[in-house]
CSV table of C-alpha atoms and ligand atoms in Angstrom, one decimal:
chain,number,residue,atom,x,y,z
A,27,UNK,CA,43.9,3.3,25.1
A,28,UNK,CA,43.0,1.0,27.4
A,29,UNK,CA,44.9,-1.8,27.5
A,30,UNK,CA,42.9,-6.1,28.0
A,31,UNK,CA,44.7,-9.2,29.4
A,32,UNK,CA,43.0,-11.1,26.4
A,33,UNK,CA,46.2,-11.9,24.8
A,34,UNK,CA,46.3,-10.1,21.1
A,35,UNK,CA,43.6,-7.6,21.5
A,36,UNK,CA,45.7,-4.6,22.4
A,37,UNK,CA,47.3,-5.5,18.8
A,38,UNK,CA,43.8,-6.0,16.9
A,39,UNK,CA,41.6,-4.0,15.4
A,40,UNK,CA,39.3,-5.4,18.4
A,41,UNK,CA,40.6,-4.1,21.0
A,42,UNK,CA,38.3,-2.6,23.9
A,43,UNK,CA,37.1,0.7,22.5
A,44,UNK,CA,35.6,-1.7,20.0
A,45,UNK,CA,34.0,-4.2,21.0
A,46,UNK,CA,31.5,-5.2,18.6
A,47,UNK,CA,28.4,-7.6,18.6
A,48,UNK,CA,27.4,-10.7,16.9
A,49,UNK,CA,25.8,-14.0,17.4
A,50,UNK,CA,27.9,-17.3,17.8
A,51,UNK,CA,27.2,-20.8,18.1
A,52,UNK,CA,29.7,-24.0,18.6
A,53,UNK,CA,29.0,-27.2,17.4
A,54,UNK,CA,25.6,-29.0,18.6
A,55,UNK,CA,24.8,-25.4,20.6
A,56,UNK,CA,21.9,-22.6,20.1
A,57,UNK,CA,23.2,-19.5,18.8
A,58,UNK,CA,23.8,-16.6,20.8
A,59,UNK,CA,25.0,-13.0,21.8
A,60,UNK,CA,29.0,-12.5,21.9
A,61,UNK,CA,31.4,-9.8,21.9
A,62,UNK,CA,34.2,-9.9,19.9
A,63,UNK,CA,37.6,-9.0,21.6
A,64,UNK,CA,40.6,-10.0,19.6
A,65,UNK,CA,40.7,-13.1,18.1
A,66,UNK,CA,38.0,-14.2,20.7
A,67,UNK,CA,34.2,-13.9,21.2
A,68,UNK,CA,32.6,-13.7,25.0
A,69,UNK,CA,29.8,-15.7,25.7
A,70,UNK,CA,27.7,-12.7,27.3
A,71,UNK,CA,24.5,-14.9,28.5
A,72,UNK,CA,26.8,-16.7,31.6
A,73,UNK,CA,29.4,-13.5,32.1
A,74,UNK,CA,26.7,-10.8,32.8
A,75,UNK,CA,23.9,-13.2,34.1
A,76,UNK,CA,21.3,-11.6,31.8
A,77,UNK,CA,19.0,-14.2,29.6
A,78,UNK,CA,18.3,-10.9,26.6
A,79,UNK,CA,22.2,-12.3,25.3
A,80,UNK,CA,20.7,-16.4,25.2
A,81,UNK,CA,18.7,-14.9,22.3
A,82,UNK,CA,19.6,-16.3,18.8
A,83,UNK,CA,19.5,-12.0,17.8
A,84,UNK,CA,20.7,-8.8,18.5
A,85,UNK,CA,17.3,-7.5,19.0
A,86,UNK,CA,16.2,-8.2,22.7
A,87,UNK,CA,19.1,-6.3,23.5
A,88,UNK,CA,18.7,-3.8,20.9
A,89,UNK,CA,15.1,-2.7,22.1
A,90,UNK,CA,16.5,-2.0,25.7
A,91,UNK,CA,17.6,1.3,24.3
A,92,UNK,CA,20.7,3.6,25.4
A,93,UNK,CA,21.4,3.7,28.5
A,94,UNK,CA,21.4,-0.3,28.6
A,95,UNK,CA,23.8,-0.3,25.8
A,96,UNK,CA,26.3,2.5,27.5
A,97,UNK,CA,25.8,0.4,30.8
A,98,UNK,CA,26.6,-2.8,29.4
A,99,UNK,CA,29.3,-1.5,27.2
A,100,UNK,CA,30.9,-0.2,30.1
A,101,UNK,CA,30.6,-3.4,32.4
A,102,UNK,CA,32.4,-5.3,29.2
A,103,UNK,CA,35.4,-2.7,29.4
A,104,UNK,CA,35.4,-3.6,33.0
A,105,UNK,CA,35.7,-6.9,32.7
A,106,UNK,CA,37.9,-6.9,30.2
A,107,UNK,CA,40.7,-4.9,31.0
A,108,UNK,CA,44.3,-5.6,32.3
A,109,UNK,CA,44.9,-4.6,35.7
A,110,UNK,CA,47.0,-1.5,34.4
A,111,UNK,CA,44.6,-0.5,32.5
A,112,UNK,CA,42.4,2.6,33.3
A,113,UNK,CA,38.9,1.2,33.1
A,114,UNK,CA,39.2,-1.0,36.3
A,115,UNK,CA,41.1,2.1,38.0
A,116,UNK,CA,38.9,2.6,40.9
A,117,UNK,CA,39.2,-1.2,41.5
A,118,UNK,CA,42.0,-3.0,43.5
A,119,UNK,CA,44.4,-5.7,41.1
A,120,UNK,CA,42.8,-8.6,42.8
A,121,UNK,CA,39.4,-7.3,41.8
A,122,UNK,CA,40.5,-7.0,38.2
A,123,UNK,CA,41.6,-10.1,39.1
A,124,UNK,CA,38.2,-11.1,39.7
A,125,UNK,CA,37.0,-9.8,36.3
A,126,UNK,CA,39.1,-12.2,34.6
A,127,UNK,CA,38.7,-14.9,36.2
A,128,UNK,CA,34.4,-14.6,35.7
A,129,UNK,CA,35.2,-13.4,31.9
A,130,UNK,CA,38.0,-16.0,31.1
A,131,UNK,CA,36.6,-19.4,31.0
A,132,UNK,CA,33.7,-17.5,29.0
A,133,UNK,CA,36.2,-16.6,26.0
A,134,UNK,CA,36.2,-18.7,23.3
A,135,UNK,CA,38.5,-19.1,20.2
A,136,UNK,CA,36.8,-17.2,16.6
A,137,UNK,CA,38.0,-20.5,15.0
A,138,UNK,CA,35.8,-22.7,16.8
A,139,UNK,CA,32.6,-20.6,16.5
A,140,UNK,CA,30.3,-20.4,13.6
A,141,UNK,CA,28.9,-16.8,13.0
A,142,UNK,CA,25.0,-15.9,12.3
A,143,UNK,CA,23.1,-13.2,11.1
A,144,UNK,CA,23.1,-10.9,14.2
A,145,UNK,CA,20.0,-9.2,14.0
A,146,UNK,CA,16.8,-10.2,12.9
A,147,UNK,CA,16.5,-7.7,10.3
A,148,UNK,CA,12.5,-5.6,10.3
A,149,UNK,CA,12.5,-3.1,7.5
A,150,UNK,CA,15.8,-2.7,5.5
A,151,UNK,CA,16.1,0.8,3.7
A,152,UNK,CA,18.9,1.4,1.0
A,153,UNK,CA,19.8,5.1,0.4
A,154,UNK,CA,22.0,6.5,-2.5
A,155,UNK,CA,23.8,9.3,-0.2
A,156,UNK,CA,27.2,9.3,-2.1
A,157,UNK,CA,27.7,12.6,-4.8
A,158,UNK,CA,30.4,11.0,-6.5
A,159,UNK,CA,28.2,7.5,-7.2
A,160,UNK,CA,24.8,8.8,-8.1
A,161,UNK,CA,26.8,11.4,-10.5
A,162,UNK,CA,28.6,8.4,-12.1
A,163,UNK,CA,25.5,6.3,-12.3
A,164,UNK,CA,23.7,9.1,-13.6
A,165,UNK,CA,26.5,9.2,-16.2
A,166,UNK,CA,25.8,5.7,-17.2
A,167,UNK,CA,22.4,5.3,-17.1
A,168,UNK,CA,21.1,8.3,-18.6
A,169,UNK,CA,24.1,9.5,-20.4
A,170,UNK,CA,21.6,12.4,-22.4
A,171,UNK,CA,20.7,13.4,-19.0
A,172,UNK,CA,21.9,16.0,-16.0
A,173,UNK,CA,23.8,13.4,-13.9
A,174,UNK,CA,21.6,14.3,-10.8
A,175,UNK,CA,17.9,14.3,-10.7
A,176,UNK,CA,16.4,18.0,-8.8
A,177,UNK,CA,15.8,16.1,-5.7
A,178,UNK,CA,19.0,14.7,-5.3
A,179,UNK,CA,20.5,17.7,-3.1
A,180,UNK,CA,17.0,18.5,-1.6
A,181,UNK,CA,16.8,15.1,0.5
A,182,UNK,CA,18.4,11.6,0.6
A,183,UNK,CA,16.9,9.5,-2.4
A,184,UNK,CA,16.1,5.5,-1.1
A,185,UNK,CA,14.4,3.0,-1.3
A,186,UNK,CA,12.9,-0.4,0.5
A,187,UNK,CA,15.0,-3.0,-0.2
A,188,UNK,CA,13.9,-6.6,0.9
A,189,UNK,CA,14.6,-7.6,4.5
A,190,UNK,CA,14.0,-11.2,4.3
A,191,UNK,CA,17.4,-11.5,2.1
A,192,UNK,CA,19.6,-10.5,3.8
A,193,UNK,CA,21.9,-12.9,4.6
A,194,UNK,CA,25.3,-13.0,6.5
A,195,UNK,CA,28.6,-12.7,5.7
A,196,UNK,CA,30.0,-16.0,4.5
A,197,UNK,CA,26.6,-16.9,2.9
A,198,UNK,CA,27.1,-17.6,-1.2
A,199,UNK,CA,25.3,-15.8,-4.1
A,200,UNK,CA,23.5,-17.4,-6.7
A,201,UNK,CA,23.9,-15.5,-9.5
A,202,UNK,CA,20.3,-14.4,-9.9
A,203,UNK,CA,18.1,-14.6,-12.9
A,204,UNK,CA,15.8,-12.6,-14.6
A,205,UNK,CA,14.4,-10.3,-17.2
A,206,UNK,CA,16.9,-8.4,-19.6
A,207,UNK,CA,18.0,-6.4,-22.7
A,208,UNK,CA,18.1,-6.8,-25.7
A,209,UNK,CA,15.4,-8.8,-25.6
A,210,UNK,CA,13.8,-8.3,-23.4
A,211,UNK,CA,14.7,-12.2,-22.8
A,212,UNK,CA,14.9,-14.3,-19.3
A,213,UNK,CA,18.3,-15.7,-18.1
A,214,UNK,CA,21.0,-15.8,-15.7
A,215,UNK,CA,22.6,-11.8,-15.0
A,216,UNK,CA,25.6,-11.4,-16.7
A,217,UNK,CA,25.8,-8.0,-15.1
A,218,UNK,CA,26.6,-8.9,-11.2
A,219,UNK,CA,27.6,-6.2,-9.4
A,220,UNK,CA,28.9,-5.3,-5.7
A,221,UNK,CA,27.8,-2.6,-3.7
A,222,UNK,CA,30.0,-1.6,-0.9
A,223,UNK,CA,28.0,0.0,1.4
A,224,UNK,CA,28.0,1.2,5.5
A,225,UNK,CA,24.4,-0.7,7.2
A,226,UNK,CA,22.8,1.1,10.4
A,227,UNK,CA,21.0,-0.7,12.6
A,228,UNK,CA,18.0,0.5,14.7
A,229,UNK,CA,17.3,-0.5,18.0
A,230,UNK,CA,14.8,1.8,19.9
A,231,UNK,CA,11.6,2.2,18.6
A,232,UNK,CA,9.2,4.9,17.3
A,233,UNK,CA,5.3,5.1,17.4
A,234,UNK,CA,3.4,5.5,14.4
A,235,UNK,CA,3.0,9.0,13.8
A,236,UNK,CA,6.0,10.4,15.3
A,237,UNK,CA,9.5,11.4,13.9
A,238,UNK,CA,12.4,9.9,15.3
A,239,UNK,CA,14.5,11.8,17.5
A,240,UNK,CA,18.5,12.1,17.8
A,241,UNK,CA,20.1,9.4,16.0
A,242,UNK,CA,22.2,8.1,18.8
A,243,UNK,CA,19.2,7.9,21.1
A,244,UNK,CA,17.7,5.3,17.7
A,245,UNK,CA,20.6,3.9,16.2
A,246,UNK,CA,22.3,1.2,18.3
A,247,UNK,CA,25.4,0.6,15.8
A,248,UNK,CA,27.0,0.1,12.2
A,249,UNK,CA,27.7,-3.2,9.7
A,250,UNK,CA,29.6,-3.5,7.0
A,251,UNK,CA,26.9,-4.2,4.2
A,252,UNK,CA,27.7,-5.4,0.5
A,253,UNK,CA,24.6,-4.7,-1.7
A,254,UNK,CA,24.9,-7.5,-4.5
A,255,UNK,CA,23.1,-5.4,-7.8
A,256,UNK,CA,22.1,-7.1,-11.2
A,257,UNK,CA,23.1,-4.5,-13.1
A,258,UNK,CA,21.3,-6.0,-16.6
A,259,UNK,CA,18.1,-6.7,-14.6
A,260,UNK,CA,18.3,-3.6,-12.7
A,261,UNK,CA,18.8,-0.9,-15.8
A,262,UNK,CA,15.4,-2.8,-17.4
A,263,UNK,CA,13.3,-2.5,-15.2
A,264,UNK,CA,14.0,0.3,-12.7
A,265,UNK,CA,11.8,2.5,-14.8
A,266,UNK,CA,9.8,4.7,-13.0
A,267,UNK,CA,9.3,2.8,-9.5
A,268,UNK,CA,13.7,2.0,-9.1
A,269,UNK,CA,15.2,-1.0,-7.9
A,270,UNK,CA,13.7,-4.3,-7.4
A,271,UNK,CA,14.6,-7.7,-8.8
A,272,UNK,CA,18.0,-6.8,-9.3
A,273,UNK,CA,18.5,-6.0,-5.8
A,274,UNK,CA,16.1,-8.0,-3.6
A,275,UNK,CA,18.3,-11.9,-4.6
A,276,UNK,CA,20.3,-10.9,-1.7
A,277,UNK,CA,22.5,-8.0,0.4
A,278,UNK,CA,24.9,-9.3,2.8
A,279,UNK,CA,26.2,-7.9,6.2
A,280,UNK,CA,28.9,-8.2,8.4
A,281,UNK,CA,28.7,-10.6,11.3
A,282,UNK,CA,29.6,-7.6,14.0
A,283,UNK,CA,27.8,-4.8,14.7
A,284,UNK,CA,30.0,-1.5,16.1
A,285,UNK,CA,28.4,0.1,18.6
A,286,UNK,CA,28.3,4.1,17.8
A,287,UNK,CA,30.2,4.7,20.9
A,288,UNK,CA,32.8,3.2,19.6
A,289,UNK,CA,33.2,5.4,16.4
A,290,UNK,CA,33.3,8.8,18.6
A,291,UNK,CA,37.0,9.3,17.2
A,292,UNK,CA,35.6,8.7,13.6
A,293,UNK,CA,33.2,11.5,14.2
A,294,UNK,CA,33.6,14.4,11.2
A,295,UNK,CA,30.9,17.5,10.7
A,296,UNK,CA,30.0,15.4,7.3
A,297,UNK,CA,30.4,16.9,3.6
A,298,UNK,CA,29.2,20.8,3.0
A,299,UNK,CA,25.9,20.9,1.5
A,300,UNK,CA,24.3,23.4,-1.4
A,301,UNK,CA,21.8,24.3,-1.3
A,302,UNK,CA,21.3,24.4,2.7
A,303,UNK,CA,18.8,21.8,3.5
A,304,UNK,CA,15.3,21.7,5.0
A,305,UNK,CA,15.4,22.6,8.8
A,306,UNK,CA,14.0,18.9,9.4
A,307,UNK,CA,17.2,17.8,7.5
A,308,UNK,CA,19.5,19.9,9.5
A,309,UNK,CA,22.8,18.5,11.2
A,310,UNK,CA,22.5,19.1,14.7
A,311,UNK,CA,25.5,16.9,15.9
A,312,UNK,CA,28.1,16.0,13.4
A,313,UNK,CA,27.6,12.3,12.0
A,314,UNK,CA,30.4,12.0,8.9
A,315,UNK,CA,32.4,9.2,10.2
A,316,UNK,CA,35.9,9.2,8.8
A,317,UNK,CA,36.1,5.3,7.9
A,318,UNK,CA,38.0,3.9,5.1
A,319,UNK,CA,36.0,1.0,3.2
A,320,UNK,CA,38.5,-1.5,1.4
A,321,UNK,CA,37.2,-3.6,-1.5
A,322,UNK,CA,39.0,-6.8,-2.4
A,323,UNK,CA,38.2,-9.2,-5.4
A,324,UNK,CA,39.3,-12.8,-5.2
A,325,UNK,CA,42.0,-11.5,-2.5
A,326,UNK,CA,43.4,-8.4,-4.3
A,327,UNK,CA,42.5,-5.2,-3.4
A,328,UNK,CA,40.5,-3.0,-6.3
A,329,UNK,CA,39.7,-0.2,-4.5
A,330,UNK,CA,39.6,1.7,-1.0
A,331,UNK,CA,36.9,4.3,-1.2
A,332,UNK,CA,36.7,6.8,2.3
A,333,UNK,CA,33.2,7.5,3.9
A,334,UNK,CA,34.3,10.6,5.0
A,335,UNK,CA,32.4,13.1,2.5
A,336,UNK,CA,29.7,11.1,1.9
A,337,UNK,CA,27.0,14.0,0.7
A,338,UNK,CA,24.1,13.1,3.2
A,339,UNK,CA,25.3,11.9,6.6
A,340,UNK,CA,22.9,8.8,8.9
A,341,UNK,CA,21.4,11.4,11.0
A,342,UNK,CA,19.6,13.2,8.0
A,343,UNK,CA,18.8,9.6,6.4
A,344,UNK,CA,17.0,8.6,9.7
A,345,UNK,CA,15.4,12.0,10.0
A,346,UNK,CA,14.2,11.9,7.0
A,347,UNK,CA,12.8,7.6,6.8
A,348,UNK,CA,10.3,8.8,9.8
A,349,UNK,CA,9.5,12.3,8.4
A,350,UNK,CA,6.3,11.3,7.1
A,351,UNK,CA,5.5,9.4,10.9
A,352,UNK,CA,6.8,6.1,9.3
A,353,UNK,CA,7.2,4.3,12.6
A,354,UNK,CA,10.5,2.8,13.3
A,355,UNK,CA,11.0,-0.9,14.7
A,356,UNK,CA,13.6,-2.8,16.7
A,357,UNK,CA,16.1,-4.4,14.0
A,358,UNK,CA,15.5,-2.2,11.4
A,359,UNK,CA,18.6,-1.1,8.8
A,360,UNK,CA,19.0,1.5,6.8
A,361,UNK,CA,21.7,1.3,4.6
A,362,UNK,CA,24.3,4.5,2.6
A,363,UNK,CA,24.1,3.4,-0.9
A,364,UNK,CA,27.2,2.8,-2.3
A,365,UNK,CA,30.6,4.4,-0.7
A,366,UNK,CA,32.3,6.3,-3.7
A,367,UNK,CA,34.8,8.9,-3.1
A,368,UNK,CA,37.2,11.1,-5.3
A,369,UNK,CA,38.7,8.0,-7.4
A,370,UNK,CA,37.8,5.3,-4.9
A,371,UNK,CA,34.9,3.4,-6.3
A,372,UNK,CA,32.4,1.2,-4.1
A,373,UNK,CA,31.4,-0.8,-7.4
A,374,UNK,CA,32.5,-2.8,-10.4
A,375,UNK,CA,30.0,-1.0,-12.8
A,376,UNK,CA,31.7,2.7,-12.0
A,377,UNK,CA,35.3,0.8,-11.8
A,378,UNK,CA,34.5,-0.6,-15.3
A,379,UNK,CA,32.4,2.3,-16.6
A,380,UNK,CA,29.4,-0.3,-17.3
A,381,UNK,CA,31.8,-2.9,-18.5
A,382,UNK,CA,33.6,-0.7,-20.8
A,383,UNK,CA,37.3,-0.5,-19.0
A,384,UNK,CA,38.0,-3.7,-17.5
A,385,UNK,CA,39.9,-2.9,-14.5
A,386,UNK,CA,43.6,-4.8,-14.4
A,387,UNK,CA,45.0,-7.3,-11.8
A,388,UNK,CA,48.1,-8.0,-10.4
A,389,UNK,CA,48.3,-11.2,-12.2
A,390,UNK,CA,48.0,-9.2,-16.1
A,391,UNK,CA,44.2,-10.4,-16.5
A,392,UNK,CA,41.6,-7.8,-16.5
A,393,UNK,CA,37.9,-8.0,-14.6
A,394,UNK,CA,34.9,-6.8,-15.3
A,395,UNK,CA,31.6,-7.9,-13.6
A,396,UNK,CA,31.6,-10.6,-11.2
A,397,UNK,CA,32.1,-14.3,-13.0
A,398,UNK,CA,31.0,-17.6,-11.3
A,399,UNK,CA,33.5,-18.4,-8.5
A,400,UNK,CA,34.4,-15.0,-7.4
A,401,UNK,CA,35.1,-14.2,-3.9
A,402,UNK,CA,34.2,-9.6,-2.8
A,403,UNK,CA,35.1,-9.1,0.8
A,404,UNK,CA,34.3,-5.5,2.0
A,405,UNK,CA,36.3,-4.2,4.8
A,406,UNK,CA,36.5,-0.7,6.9
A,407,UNK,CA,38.6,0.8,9.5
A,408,UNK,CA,38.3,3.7,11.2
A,409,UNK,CA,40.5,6.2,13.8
A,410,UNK,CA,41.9,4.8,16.9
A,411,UNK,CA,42.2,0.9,15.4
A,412,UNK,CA,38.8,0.1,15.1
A,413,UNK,CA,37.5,-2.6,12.6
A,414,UNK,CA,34.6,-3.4,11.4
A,415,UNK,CA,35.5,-6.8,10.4
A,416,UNK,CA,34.8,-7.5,7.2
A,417,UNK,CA,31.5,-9.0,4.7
A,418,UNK,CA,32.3,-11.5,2.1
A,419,UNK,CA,30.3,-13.3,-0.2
A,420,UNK,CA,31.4,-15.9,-3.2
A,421,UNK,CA,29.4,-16.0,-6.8
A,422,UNK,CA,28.0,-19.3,-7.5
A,423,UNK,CA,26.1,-20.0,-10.8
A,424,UNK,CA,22.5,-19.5,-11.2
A,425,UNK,CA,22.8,-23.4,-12.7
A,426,UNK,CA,25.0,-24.5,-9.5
A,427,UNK,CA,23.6,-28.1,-8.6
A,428,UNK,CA,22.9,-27.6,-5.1
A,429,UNK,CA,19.2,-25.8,-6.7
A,430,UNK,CA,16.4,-27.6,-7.2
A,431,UNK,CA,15.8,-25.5,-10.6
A,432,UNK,CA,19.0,-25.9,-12.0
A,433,UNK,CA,18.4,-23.5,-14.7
A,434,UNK,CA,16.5,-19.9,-15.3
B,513,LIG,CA1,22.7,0.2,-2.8
C-alpha cells in the first residue's frame, strides 16, 4: 500500500488506491470535481490546472477516455502520497514536499462540503443479472411458474429505466403513488421496496451502429445504486412490457464513483455459466468483482449480500446493451439488478417473502416493507480496503406537506 500524508487516509477505506470521484460544493460556491481521500475531498480544478474538473459533472472528464483517467489517476497518487511512500519514489523528499504543499491548501474537510449528483446521467439501464433474485422473484410472482423464463441463462434480461430520476444519495423519497390491486384502485404504495444494486457508469462513447469494445476501454467506474421498487404498482402492471411506474419515482446513487482501476484486487473470473453463452457474450477478461454490499435499515444491518457470483458479469451486460448497434453516450449507467447471494438478500420483498415473514430487529419489532420515516443506506467494500461509500435515502409520505398535491 501506498501510504498519504493526508492524516487518516492510510486508516480509511479511502485511502490512495481508491480514490474516488464526486462533485462538491461549499456554501455560496458552484459545484465541482473532487476526489475523495479520507475524510477529505481535493478541489481538482486549482491542483491540476485543468478547467474539465470546474464542471458541475463527471462527464467532461468522463468523455476524455482511458488513458486520461490512468494519467490523472496517477498524477493524484503523486500528489498525494507521503514522502515514504512508493508512488513519489523516483522523486526527491523536498519534491514530495512540493506535492503537498500544491495539494494541501486544496483539501477540504467532507463536513463542510455538500455532495451532488456526480454525473449527469444519459441513458440509465437496469439489468436483473443475479440467479438467486430473479429465481426468488420468479417464486413470488409467478408462483405456478418455472422460476426463470428460457432467456434468462441465454442473455442478461434489462430494461430502460428513467434517467431523469435519479437522484443522489441523501435525496428523500416520496412514497410514490399509483395504480394497484385489488382494485385496481389509485393510492399511495404500501409495497416500497429497496433495491440494492452495483451502478456502471460510461464514459467513452460509441457511434451508432457499432458494438462497444472492451469494457475497461467504455466503463470509467462503479456507484453504489439503490433502486427504490413499488412493489404493489410494479406486480400490476409489469404485464407484458416489465417495469415502469413502480420504478421510474426515483433510483438513487452514491455520491463517489470508483474508478475500475481501483477494483483490480476485486477482480474474480465471475460465476460459471450453463449453458455456455453466445460467442458475443463471452468473458474475455474476468469482470466478477468480489465486493461485499451491506444493507442497513434505520441503522441496523438486515443483510450483507456478496457480488461475487453474480450470474452475468458488466462486461457481458455492456456487450450485450450495444449488440444491436445501440450507440453508447458519455454518462450513461447501467445498473446489476438487485445483489442477492446464497442467503444474503438485496431486498425487502425476498427478505419478507412478499410481506409474508417480517424480518426481526434487534429491538423485538419486526419489518416488513418500508413505512414513512425510514432511513436504507447501501454500503460495499471490496479487497485491499476499498469503499464505495455508501447511498442512503429516507421515506417520506406520498401526503408529506412540502408537495404541492398533498394527496394521490
Ligand atoms: Ca432493479
Amino acid at each position: 500500500m501506498t501510504r498519504s500524508w493526508v492524516p487518516g487516509a492510510d486508516e480509511s477505506l479511502f485511502g490512495l488506491d481508491n480514490l474516488p470521484y464526486g462533485v462538491f460544493s461549499r456554501p455560496g460556491e458552484a459545484p465541482r470535481v473532487g476526489v475523495r481521500v479520507g475524510d477529505h475531498v481535493l478541489d481538482l480544478a486549482p491542483v491540476l490546472h485543468d478547467e474539465v474538473f470546474a464542471a458541475p459533472s463527471l462527464n467532461p472528464f468522463l468523455a476524455r477516455g482511458r488513458t486520461a483517467w490512468r494519467e490523472t489517476r496517477a498524477r493524484l497518487r503523486t500528489l498525494l502520497a507521503d514522502e515514504n511512500g512508493h508512488a513519489g519514489a523516483r522523486g526527491s523528499a523536498a519534491s514530495t514536499g512540493g506535492n503537498r504543499a500544491v495539494a494541501e491548501p486544496r483539501l477540504i474537510p467532507l463536513d463542510q462540503v455538500t455532495m451532488h449528483l456526480p454525473v449527469e446521467v444519459a441513458d440509465y439501464v437496469d439489468f436483473y443479472a443475479s440467479l438467486e433474485h430473479a429465481s426468488n422473484l420468479g417464486r413470488i410472482f409467478r408462483p405456478d411458474d418455472e422460476p426463470l423464463k428460457p432467456n434468462w441463462r441465454h442473455l442478461p434480461v434489462g430494461y430502460h429505466g428513467r434517467a431523469g430520476t435519479v437522484v443522489v444519495s441523501g435525496t428523500p423519497i416520496r412514497r410514490p403513488c399509483g395504480q394497484r390491486m385489488p382494485g385496481p384502485s389509485f393510492g399511495p404504495s404500501v409495497r416500497l421496496d429497496i433495491e440494492a444494486e452495483l451502478g456502471f457508469v460510461v464514459g467513452t462513447p460509441t457511434r451508432l451502429g457499432e458494438r462497444a469494445g472492451a469494457f475497461e476501454d467504455h466503463v470509467f467506474g462503479v456507484t453504489l445504486l439503490n433502486d427504490w421498487s413499488a412493489r404493489d404498482i410494479q406486480a400490476w402492471e409489469y404485464v407484458p412490457l416489465g417495469p415502469f411506474l413502480g420504478k421510474s419515482f426515483a433510483t438513487s446513487i452514491s455520491p463517489w464513483i470508483t474508478p475500475l482501476e481501483a477494483l483490480e484486487a476485486a477482480r474474480v473470473p465471475g460465476r460459471e455459466q450453463d449453458p455456455a453463452p453466445l460467442d458475443y457474450l463471452r468473458r474475455n477478461a474476468p469482470w466478477g468483482l468480489d465486493l461485499t454490499l451491506r444493507v442497513d435499515l434505520n441503522g441496523e444491518t438486515i443483510s450483507t449480500p456478496s457480488y461475487r457470483d453474480m450470474y452475468w458479469t458488466p462486461d457481458q451486460m455492456l456487450a450485450h446493451m450495444t449488440a444491436n448497434g445501440a450507440s453508447l453516450r458519455t454518462g450513461d449507467l447501467f445498473a446489476s439488478g438487485t445483489v442477492s447471494s446464497e442467503g444474503a438478500f438485496g431486498s425487502l420483498i425476498e427478505m419478507t417473502w412478499n410481506g409474508a415473514e417480517p424480518i426481526k430487529l434487534a429491538d423485538g419489532t419486526t419489518h416488513a416493507f418500508l413505512e414513512d420515516g425510514d432511513t436504507v443506506t447501501i454500503a460495499a467494500t471490496a479487497p485491499g480496503g476499498i469503499g464505495l461509500g455508501e447511498v442512503t435515502g429516507r421515506i417520506i409520505s406520498a401526503t408529506d406537506s412540502t408537495y404541492t398535491a398533498t394527496e394521490c
